[in-house]
XYZ file of C-alpha atoms in Angstrom:
627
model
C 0.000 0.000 0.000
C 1.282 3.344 -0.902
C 1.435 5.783 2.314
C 1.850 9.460 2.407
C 2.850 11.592 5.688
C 1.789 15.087 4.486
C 2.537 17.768 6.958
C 0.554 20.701 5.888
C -1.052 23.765 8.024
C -4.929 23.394 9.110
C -7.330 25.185 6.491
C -10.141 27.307 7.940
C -13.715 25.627 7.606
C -15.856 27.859 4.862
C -20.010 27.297 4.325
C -20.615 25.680 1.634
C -21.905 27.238 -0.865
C -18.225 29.597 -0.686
C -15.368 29.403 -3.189
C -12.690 27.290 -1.630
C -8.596 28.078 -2.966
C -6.221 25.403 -2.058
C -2.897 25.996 -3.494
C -3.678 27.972 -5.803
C -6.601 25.990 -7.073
C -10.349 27.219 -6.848
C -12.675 25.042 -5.740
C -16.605 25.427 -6.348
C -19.616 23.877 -4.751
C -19.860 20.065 -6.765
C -23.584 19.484 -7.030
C -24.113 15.808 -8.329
C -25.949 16.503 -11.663
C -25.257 13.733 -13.093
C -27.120 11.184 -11.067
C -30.699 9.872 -13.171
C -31.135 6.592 -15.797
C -33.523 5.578 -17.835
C -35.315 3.097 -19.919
C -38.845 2.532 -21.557
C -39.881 -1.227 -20.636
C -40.522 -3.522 -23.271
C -43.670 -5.266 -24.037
C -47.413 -3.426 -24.467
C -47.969 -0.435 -23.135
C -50.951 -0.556 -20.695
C -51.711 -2.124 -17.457
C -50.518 -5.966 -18.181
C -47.731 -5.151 -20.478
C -45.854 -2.565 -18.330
C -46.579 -4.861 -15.124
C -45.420 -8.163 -17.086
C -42.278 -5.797 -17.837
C -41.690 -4.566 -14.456
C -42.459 -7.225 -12.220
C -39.925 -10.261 -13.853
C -37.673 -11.544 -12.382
C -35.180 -10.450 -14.831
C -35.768 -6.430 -14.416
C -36.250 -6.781 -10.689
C -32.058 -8.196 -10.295
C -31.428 -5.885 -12.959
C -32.466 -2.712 -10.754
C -31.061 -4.304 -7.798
C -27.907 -4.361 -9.842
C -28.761 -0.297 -10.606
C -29.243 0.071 -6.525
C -25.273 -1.849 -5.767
C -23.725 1.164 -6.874
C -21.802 3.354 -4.272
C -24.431 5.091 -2.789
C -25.145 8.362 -4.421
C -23.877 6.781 -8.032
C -27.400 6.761 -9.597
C -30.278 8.510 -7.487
C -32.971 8.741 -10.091
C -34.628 6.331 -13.128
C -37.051 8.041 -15.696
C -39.728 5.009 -16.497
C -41.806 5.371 -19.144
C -45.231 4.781 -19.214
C -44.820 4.013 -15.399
C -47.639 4.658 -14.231
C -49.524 2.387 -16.295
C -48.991 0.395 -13.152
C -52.261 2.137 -12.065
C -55.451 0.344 -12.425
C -58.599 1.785 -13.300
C -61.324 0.351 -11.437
C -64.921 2.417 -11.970
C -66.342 5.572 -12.069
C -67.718 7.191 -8.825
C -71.176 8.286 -9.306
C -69.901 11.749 -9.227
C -68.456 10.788 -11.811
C -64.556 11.172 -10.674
C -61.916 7.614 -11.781
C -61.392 5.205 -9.027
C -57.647 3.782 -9.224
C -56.081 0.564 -7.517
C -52.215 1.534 -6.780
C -51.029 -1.897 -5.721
C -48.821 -3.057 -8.167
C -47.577 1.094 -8.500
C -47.042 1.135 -5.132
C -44.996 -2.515 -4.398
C -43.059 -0.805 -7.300
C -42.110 2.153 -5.742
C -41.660 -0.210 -2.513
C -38.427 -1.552 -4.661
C -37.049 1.574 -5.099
C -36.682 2.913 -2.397
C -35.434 -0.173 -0.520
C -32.713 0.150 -3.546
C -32.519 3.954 -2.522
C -33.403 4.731 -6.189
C -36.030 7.774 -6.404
C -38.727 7.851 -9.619
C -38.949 10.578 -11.734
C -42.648 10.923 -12.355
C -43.388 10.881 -15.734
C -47.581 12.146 -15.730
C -47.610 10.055 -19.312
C -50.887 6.610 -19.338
C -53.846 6.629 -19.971
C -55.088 3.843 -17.014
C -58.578 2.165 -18.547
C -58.288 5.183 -21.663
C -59.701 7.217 -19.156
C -58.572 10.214 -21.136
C -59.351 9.328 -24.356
C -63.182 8.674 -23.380
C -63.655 12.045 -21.918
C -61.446 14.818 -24.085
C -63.785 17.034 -22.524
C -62.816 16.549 -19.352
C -59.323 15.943 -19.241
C -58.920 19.648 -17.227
C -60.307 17.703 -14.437
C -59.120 14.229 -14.668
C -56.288 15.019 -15.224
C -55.883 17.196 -11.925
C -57.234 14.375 -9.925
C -55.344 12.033 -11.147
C -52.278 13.924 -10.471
C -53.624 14.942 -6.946
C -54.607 11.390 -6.070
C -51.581 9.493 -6.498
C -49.557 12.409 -4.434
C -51.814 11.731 -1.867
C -51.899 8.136 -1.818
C -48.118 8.027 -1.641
C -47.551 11.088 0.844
C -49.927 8.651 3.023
C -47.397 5.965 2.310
C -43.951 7.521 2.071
C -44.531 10.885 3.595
C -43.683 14.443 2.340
C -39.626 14.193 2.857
C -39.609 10.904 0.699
C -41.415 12.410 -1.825
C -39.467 15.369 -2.095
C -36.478 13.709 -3.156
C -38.806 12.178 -6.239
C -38.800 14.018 -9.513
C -41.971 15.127 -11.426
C -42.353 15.634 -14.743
C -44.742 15.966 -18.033
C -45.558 13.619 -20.867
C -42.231 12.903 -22.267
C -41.172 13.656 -25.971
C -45.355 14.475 -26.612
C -44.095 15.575 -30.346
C -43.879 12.244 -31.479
C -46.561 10.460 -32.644
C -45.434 6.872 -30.987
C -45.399 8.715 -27.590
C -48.395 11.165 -28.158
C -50.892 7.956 -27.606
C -53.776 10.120 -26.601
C -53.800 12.825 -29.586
C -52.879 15.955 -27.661
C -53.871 18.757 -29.487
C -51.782 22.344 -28.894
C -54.950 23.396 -26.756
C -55.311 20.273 -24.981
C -51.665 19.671 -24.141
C -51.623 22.957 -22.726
C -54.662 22.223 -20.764
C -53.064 18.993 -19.773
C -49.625 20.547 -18.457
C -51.594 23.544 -16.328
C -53.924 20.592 -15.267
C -50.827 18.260 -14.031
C -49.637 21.899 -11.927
C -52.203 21.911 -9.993
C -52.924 18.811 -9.099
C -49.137 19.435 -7.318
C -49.839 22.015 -6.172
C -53.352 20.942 -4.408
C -51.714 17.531 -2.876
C -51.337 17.465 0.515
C -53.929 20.033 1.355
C -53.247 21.543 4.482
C -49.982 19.604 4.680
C -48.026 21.986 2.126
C -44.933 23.830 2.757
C -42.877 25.411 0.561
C -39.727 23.593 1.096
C -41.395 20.516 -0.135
C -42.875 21.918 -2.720
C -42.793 19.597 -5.931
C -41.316 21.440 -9.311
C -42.847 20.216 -12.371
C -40.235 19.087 -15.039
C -40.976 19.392 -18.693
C -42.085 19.745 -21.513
C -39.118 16.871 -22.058
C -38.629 17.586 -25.839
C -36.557 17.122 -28.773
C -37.240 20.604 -29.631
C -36.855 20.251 -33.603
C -38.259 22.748 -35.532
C -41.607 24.391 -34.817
C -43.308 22.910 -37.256
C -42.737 19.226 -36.503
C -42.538 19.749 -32.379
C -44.847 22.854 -32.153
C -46.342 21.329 -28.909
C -43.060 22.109 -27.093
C -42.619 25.353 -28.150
C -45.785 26.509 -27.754
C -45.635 25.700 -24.087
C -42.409 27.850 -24.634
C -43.906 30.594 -25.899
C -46.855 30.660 -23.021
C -44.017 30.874 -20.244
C -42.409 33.536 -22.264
C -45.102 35.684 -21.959
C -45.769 35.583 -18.241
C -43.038 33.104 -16.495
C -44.999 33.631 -13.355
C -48.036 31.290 -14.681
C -45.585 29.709 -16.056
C -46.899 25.530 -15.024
C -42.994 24.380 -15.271
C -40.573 25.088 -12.800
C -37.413 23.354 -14.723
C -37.094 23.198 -18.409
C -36.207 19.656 -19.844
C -35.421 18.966 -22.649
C -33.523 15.957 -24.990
C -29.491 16.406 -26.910
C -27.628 13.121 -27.266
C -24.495 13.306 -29.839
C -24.054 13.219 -33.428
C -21.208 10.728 -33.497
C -21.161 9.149 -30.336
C -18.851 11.883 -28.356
C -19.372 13.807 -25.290
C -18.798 17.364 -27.190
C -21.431 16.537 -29.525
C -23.757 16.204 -26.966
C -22.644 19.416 -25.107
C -22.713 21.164 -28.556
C -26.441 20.000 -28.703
C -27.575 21.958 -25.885
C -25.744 25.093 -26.363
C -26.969 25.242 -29.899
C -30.598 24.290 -28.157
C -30.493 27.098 -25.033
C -28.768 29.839 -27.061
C -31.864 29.650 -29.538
C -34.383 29.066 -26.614
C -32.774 31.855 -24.819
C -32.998 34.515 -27.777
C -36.598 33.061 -28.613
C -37.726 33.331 -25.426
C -35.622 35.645 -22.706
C -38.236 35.096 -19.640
C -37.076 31.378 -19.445
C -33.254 32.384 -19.050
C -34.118 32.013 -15.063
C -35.479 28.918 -15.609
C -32.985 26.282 -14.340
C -32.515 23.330 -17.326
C -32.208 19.429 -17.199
C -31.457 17.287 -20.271
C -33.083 13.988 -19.563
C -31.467 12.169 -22.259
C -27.650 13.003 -22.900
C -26.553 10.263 -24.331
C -23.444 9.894 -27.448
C -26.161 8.870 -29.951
C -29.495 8.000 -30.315
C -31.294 4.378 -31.067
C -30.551 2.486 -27.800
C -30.965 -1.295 -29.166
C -28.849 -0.082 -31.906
C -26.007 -1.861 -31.606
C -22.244 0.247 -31.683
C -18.875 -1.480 -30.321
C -17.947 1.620 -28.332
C -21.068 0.836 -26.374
C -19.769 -2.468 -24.876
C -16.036 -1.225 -23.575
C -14.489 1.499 -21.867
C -15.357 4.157 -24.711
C -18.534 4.537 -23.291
C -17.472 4.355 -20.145
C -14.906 7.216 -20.964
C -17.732 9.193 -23.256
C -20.172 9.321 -20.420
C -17.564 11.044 -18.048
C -16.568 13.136 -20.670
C -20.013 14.437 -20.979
C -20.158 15.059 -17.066
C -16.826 16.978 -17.070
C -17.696 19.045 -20.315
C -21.570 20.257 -18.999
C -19.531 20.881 -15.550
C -17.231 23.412 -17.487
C -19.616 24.953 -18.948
C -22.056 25.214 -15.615
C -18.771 27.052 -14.746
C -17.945 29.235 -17.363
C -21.935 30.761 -16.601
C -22.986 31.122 -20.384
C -26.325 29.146 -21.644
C -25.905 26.094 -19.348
C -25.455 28.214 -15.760
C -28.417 27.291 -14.861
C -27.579 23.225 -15.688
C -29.843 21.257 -12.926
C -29.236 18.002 -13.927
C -28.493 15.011 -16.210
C -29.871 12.176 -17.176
C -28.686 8.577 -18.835
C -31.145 6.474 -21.127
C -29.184 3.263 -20.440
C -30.605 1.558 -18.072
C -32.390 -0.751 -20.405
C -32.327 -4.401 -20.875
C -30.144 -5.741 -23.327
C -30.622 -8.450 -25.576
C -29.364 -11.531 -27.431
C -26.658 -11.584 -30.032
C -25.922 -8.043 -28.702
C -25.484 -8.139 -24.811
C -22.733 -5.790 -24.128
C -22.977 -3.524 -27.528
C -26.356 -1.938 -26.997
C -26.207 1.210 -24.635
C -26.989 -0.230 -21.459
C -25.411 -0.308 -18.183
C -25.187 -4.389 -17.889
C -24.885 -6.872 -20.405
C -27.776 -9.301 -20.227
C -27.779 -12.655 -21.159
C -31.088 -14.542 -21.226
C -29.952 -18.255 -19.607
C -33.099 -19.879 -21.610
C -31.586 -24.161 -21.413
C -31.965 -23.809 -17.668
C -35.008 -24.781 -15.767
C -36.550 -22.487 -15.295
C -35.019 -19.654 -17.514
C -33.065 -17.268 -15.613
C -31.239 -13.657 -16.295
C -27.095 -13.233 -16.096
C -26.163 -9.987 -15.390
C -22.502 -8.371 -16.569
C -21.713 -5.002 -15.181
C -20.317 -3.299 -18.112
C -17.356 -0.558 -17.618
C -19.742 2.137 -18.513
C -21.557 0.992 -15.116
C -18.217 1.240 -12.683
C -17.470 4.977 -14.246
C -20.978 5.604 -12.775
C -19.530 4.360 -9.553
C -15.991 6.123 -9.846
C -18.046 9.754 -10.016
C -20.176 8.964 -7.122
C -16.348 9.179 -5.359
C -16.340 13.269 -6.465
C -16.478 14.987 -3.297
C -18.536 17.962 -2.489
C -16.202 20.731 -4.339
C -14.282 20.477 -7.381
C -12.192 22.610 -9.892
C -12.115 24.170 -13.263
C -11.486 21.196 -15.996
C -7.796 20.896 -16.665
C -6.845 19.395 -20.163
C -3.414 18.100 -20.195
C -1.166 18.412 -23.376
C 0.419 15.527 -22.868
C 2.163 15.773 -26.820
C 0.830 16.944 -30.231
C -2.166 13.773 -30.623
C -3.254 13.346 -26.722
C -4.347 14.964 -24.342
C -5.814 14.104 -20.776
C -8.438 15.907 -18.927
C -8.382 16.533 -14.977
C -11.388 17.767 -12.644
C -10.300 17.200 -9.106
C -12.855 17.632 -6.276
C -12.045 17.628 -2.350
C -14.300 17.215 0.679
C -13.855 18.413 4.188
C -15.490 20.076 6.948
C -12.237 22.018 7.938
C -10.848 22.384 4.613
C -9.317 19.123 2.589
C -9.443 15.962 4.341
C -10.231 14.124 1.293
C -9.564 14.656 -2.172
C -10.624 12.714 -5.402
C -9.319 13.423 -8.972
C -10.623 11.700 -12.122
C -7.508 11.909 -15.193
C -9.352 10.798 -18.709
C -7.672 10.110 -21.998
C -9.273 10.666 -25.189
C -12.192 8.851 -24.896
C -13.116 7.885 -28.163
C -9.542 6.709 -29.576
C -8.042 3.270 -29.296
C -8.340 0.624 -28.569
C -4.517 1.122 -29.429
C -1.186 2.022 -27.373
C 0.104 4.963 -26.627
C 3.841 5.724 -25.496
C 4.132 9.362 -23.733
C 4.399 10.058 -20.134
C 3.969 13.533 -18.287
C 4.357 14.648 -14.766
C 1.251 16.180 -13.589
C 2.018 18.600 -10.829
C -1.069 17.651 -7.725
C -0.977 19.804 -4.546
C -2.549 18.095 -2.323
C -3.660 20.222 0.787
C -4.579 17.307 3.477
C -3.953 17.909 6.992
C -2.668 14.812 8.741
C -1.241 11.752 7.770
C -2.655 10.253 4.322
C -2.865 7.317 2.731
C -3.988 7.664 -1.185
C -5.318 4.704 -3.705
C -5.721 4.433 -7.904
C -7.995 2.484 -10.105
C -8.393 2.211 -13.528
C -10.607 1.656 -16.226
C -8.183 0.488 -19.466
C -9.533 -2.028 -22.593
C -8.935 -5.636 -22.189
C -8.008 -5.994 -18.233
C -11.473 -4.089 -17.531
C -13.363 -5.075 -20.283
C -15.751 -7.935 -19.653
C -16.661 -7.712 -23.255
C -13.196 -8.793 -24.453
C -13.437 -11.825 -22.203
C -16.340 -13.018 -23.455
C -15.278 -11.906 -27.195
C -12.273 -14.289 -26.533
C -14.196 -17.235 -25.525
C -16.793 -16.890 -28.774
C -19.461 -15.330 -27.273
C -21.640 -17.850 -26.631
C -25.576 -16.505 -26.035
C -24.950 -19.166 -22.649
C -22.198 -18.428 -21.031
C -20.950 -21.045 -18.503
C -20.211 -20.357 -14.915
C -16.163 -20.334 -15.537
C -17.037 -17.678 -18.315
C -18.774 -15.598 -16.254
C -16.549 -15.373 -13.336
C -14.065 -14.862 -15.924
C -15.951 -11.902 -17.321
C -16.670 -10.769 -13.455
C -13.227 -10.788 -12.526
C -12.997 -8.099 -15.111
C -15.978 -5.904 -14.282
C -14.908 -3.894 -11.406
C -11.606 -0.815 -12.162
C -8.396 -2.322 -11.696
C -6.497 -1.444 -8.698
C -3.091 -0.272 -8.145
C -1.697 -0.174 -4.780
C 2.138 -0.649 -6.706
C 3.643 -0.276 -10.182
C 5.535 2.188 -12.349
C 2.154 4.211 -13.920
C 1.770 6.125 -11.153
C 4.071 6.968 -8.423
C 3.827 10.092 -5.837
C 7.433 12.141 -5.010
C 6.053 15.774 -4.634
C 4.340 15.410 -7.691
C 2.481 12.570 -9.720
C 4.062 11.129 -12.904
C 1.830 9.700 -15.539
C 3.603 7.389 -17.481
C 0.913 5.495 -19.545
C 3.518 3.907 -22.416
C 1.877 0.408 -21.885
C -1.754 1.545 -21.480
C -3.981 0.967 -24.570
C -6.252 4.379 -25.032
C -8.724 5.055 -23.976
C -8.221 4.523 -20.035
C -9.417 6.387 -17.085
C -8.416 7.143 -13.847
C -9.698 7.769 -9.962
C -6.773 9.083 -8.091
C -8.352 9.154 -4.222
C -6.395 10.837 -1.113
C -7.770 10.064 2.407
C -6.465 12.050 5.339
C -6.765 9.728 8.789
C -9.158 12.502 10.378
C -11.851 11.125 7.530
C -14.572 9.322 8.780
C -14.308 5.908 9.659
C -15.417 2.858 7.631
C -19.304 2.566 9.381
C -20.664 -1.487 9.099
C -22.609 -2.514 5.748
C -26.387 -2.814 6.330
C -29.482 -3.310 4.708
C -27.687 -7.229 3.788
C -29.885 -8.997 0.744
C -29.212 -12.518 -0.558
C -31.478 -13.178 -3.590
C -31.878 -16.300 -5.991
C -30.337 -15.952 -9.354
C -30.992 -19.352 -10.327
C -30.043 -22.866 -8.485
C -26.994 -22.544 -6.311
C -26.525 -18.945 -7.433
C -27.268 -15.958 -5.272
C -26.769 -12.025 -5.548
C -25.880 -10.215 -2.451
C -25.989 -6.846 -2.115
C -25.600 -4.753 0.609
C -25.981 -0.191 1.964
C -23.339 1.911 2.844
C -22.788 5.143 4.858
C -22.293 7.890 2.324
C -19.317 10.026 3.808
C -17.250 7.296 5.355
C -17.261 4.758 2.248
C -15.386 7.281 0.155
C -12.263 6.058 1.833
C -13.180 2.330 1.045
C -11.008 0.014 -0.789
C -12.830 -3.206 -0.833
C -15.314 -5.190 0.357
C -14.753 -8.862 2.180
C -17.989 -11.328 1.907
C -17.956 -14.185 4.284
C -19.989 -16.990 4.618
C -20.307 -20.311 6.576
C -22.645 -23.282 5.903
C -23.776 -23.947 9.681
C -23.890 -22.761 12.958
C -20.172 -23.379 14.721
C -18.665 -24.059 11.838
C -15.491 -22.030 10.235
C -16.348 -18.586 8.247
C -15.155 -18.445 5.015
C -13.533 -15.634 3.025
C -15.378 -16.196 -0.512
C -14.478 -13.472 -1.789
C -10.949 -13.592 -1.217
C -8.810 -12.409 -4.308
C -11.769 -10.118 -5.869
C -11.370 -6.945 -5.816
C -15.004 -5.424 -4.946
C -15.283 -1.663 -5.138
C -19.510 -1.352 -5.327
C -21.469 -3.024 -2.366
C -22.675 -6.058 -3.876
C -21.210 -9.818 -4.982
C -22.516 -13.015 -6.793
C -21.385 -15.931 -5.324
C -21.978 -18.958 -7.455
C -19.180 -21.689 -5.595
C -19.637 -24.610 -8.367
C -19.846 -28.311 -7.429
C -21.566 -29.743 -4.660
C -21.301 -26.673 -2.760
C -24.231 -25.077 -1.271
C -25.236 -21.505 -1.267
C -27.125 -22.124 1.923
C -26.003 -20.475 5.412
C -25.038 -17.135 6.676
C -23.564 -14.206 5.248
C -21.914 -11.191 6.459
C -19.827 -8.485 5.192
C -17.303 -5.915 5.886
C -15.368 -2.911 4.608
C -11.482 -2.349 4.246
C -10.187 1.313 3.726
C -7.185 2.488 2.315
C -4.944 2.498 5.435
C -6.256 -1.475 5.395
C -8.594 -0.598 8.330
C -11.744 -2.961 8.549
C -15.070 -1.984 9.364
C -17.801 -4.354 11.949
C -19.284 -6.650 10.115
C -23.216 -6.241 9.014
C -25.680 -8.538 10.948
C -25.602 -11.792 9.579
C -28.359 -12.579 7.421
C -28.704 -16.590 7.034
C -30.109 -17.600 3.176
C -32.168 -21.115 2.763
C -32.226 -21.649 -1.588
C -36.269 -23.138 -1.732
């Protein structure tokens, strides 16, 4: 393990919303925009279909898989058409719907035991409830809107739901989305409809710091005349923003060509004209929901299944946090959003954008899903280690072809007592060598003495993809396959070597890493919060003598983590053992699948390891019986 005794003088605690210089670097308050995925389920779109879709057993491991990411990695999913999940049941003889919210509700149940929060799409049409009465629709849908605020602030309460995002009927331009014919009038009428039903939930309940902003109109904003329902909504906010029904203007840019400028060039090109169309909405802060390198999800792309993606998608954060910076069109940036968090499928498990590879294991009885976290899915899990303030973006010459970009961050109630630094190569070259080196010059202001750790994301070592590539890709891969292609799922860590070495200043010397690669350089002073014990300890079935285990963590003190340990033991009294000894496991979850005779039944428990090789307590030990 590398160790660092830094003996630097105390900085003075600042609030946090100040401008904080360390060594001549300014730091700025890091909010995590970056935080929301998406997917539209497959299968019919109305009650059945969506709940066949959301209730398998393949898409519920595949969100627990979306929940085992350091906590904070992913906080949102945008569903579509989720709540078709509410049944219509009759007509009151007032004449007002009657829902059933059971399947909705066990829904939202699962996310939030997998800390995940919805975003709120106000896009069905339970029992065509809407479509019968056109002539109503300024009251239904009002109460609808009301009714399931209600019936979940009953459930959930008001500081649950104020973590949840809201938002209108996405993309209502296009005509396989508009499934209810909005007209310009009655799309208007629906968006100042879905306003006040937030506004009137909770009745006397209300506060204003839990009110509910409305997101929308989530557009592609082409031209007027083939999206004029989005700019018309636009244009009615323009000319009195204070009855103005949205309260953050979404809106969809992926790229052209599959790179992270493209897709920053999309929405300055987007809120420039916005902004000289329409002035009143400069205030307005902005979200694009769906900034992804190119559109067509199922579409498969070989970028999509290695660390280009991974390496395009942190681009795209770094670029949109530059620009938040720089305070021109995207100042106001609230948040992004991901669309891969769908469901990949057979021959093309790893190159369709997703987050996991999916392979559907249809000889075994019963048929079961295999889940592959792809490198795309651990750079979601290296930004959640940002801290809570963070630089300008640095690009790096490092010769005439190459350069690297830099955005460090630090955390610290009395100035730096942890720092985090993500280096990026080009992130769309390679896979090919490169043979440069550069020494990077890294102040690092921590008080105390310091222990730091690397990991990296580089082709082939962290590429699951190329393991399975190697082996033929077979549509069933066996168990010594997929451990094969787990082994390689998680960043690579370096606790020795000649890439990176510290002697007053860092040295990259990358002459035998193949582009693109990606680094998380992580500095932990010993005054940093303690590893706190794993909780919330799940063992679920995959399939016969295969569990996934998955497990919380403690936000602050897991930024110093290294690993995790899982142990096990078969019986009461007998000997716990290490299982996963020699896997390195960065994100709080494991799939333990021991082969043979073995059995997967007995008791579990887990525990953390930091970077000065500190371990936490163990979690409670949660015994597993296979049925």
């Amino acid at each position: 393990m590398w160790r660092l005794l830094l003996l630097l003088l105390p900085l003075t605690e600042l609030p946090s919303h100040a401008h904080y210089t360390s060594s001549d670097v300014v730091y700025h308050p890091l909010p995590h925009f970056w935080t929301g995925v998406g997917f539209c389920p497959a299968g019919d779109i109305n009650y059945n279909g969506i709940s066949a879709a959301l209730e398998s057993p393949s898409m519920q491991l595949h969100l627990r898989l979306i929940g085992a990411l350091p906590i904070g990695a992913i906080t949102h999913i945008r569903i579509h058409w989720l709540l078709e999940l509410v049944q219509f049941l009759e007509y009151s003889t007032e004449g007002v719907p009657q829902y059933d919210y059971e399947k909705f509700d066990r829904f939202v149940d699962l996310l939030q035991e997998l800390h995940l929060s919805p975003v709120l799409e106000f896009m069905a049409n339970p029992g065509d409830v809407f479509t019968a009465n056109p002539e109503r629709n300024w009251f239904l849908w009002e109460n609808f809107v009301k009714s399931i605020i209600n019936h979940q602030l009953a459930r959930h309460g008001a500081t649950r739901l104020s973590s949840w995002r809201y938002e209108t009927w996405n993309e209502p331009d296009l005509l396989n989305y508009n499934r209810i014919n909005f007209t310009s009038a009655s799309y208007l009428e629906y968006v100042q409809a879905v306003r006040r039903g937030l506004s009137k939930a909770g009745g006397r309940r209300k506060s204003k710091q839990l009110y509910r902003a409305l997101r929308g109109p989530a557009g592609l904003f082409k031209s007027e005349q083939r999206h004029p329902l989005c700019w018309e909504l636009l244009e009615v906010c323009n000319q009195q923003l204070a009855k103005c029904p949205i309260d953050i203007l979404s809106y969809h840019r992926k790229g052209l060509d599959g790179s992270a400028q493209e897709i920053l060039n999309g929405s300055l090109a987007l809120l420039t004209k916005i902004y000289h169309d329409y002035p009143q909405l400069q205030h307005l802060p902005v979200a694009n929901d769906e900034a992804d390198p190119i559109a067509g999800w199922d579409t498969p792309r070989d970028f999509q299944s290695d660390v280009r993606y991974a390496a395009t998608l942190i681009a795209t954060v770094m670029q949109h946090w530059q620009a938040k910076l720089e305070g021109g069109v995207l100042a106001q940036l609230e948040s992004l959003s991901h669309d891969n968090a769908f469901l990949s499928y057979h021959p093309y498990e790893f190159s369709q954008r997703t987050l996991l590879a999916h392979f559907r294991m249809n000889e075994t009885n019963p048929p079961h899903s295999q889940f592959v976290q792809k490198p795309v899915y651990a750079a979601l899990g290296m930004l959640a280690k940002l801290g809570t303030r963070a630089a300008d973006l640095e690009v790096v010459n490092m010769d005439s072809k190459h350069s690297v970009q830099v955005l460090r961050s630090i955390s610290g109630n009395g100035g730096a007592q942890y720092m985090a630094t993500i280096f990026l190569s080009p992130e769309q070259a390679g896979p090919q060598l490169t043979a440069y080196h550069h020494k990077y010059t890294l102040n690092m202001s921590i008080a105390n003495e310091s222990a730091f750790i690397t990991e990296l994301l580089v082709p082939h070592s962290t590429d699951p993809a190329h393991v399975w590539q190697q082996a033929g890709s077979p549509a069933y891969p066996n168990a010594t396959l997929r451990e094969a292609m787990r082994r390689a799922q998680t960043p690579r860590l370096y606790e020795t070597g000649p890439i990176w070495q510290y002697n007053s200043e860092l040295v990259v010397n990358s002459a035998h890493l193949p582009l693109p690669w990606l680094m998380l350089l992580r500095v932990c002073s010993a005054a940093w919060p303690k590893l706190k014990r794993p909780q919330q300890l799940e063992i679920v079935e995959v399939t016969k003598s295969e569990v996934f285990i998955r497990w919380s963590e403690q936000a602050r003190s897991s930024q110093c983590l290294k690993s995790y340990e899982v142990w096990f033991r078969e019986r009461a009294g007998s000997d716990w053992q290490h299982i996963s000894q020699g896997w390195h496991l960065p994100y709080p979850s494991f799939q333990y699948a021991p082969g043979g005779n073995n059995s997967v039944n007995g008791f579990y428990k887990v525990r953390g390891v930091d970077v000065f090789n500190e371990r936490s307590a163990f979690s409670q030990i949660v015994e597993y019986l296979e049925l």
